[in-house]
mmCIF file of C-alpha atoms in Angstrom:
data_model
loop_
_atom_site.group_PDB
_atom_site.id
_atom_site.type_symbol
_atom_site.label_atom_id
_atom_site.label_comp_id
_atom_site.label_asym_id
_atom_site.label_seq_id
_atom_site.Cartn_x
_atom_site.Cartn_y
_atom_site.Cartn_z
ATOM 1 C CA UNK A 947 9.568 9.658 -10.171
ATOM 2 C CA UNK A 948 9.720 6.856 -12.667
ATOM 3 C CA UNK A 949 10.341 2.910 -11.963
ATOM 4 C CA UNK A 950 10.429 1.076 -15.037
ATOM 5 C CA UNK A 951 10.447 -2.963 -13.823
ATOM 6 C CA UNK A 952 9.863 -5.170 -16.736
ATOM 7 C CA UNK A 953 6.599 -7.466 -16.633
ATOM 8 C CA UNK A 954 4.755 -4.976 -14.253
ATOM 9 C CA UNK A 955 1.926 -3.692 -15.618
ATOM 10 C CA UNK A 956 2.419 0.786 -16.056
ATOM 11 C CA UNK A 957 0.795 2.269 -12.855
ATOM 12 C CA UNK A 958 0.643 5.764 -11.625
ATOM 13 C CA UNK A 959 0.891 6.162 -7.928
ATOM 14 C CA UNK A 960 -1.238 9.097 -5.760
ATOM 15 C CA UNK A 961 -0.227 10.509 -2.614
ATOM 16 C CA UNK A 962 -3.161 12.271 -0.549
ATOM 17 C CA UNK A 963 -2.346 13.545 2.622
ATOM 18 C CA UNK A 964 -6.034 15.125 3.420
ATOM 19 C CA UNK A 965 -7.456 17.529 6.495
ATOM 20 C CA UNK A 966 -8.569 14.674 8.103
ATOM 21 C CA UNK A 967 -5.594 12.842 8.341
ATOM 22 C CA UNK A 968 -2.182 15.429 7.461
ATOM 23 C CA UNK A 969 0.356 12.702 8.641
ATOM 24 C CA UNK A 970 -1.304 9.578 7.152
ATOM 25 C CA UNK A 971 -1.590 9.108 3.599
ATOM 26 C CA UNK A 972 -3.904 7.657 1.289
ATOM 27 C CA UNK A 973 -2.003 6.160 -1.252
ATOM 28 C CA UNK A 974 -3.677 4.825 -4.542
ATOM 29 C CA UNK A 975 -2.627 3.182 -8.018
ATOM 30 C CA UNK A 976 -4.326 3.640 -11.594
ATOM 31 C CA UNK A 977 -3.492 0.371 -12.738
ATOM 32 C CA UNK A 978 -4.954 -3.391 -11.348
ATOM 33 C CA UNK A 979 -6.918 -3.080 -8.487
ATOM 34 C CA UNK A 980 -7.220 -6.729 -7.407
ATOM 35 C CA UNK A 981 -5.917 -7.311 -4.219
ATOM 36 C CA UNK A 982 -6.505 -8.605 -0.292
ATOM 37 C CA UNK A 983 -4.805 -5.524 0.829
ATOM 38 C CA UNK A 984 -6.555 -2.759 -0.655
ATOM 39 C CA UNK A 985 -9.793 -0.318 1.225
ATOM 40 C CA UNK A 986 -12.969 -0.306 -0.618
ATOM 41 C CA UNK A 987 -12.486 2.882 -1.862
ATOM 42 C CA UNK A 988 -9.226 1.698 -3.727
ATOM 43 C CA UNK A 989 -6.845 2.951 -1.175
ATOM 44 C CA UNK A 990 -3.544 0.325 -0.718
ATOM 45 C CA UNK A 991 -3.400 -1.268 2.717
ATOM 46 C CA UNK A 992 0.188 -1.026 3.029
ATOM 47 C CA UNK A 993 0.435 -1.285 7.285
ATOM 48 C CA UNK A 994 -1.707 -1.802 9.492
ATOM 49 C CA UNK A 995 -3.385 1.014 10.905
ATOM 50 C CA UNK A 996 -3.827 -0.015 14.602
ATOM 51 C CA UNK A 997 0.018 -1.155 14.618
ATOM 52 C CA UNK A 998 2.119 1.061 16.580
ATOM 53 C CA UNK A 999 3.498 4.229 15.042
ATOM 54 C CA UNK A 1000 7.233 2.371 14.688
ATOM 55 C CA UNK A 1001 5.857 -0.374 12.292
ATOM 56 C CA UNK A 1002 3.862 2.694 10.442
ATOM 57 C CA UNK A 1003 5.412 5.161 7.910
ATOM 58 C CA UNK A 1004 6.107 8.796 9.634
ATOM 59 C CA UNK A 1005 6.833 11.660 7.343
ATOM 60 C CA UNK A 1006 10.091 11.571 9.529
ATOM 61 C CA UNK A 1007 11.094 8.624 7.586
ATOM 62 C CA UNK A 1008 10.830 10.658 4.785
ATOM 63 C CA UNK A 1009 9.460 10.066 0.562
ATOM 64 C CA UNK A 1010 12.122 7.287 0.172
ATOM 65 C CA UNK A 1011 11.072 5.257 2.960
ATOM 66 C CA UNK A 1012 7.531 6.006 1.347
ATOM 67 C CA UNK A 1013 8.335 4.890 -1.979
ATOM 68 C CA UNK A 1014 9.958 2.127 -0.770
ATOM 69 C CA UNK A 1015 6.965 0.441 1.012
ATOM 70 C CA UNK A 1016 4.660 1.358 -2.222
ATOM 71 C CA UNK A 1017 6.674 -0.082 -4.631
ATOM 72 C CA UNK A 1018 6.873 -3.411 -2.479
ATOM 73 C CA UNK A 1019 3.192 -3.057 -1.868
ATOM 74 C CA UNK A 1020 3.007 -2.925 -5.729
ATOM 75 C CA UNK A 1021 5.382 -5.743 -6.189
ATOM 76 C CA UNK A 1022 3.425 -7.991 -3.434
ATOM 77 C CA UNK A 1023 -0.012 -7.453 -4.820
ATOM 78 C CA UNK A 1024 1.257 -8.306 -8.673
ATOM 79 C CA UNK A 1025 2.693 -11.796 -6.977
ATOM 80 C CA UNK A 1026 -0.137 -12.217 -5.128
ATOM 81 C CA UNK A 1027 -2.147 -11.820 -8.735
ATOM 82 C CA UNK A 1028 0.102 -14.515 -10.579
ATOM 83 C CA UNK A 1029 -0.153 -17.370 -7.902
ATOM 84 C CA UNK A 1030 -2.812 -16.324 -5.658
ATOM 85 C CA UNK A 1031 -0.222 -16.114 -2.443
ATOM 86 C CA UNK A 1032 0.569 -13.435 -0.655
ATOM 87 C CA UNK A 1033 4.179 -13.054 -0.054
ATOM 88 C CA UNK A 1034 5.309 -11.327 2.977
ATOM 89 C CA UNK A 1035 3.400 -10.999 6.699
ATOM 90 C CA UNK A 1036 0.098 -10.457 7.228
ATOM 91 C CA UNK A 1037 -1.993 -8.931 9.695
ATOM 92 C CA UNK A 1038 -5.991 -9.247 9.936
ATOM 93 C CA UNK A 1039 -7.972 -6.618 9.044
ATOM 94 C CA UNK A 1040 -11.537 -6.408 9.163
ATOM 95 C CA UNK A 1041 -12.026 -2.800 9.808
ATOM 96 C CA UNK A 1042 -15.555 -1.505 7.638
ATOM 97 C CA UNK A 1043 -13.832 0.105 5.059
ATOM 98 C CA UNK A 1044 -11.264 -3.165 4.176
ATOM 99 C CA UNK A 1045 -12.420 -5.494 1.456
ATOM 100 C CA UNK A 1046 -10.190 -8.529 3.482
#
């Protein structure tokens, strides 16, 4: 799938659901990679992981859904690039493998 939205920078988008984790994925982008809401290994922080599983993406909410939240994530992290907010909620996350 293609989104073409003018003054975003071209980024191709990774789903990995792995062994470890078959109903969680690991979602990651080729292009910037500056951002609060990213793991260390590059991986977009896109809920929180301790929230409960109704404020989480299920794969019974289906690619859409999915695509939805990534594009958004995309969206959030190219604002938060231009003027250095964040727009949107927030939740703390100091886990060991979160840069924020």
């Amino acid at each position: 799938m293609h989104f073409d939205l003018p003054d975003i920078p071209e980024q191709t988008v990774t789903i990995v659901f792995g062994h470890g984790s078959p109903y969680t994925p690991h979602i990651y982008s080729d292009g910037p990679s500056e951002s609060p809401h990213r793991y260390a290994e590059g991986a977009l922080c896109i809920w929180y992981p301790y929230d409960p599983a109704e404020q989480q993406w299920t794969r019974r909410d289906g690619p859409a859904i999915l695509l939805g939240l990534i594009v958004a994530h995309l969206l959030k992290e190219e604002w938060w690039r231009l003027t250095g907010e964040w727009p949107g909620q927030e939740a703390p996350h100091h886990t060991p493998e979160a840069r924020s």
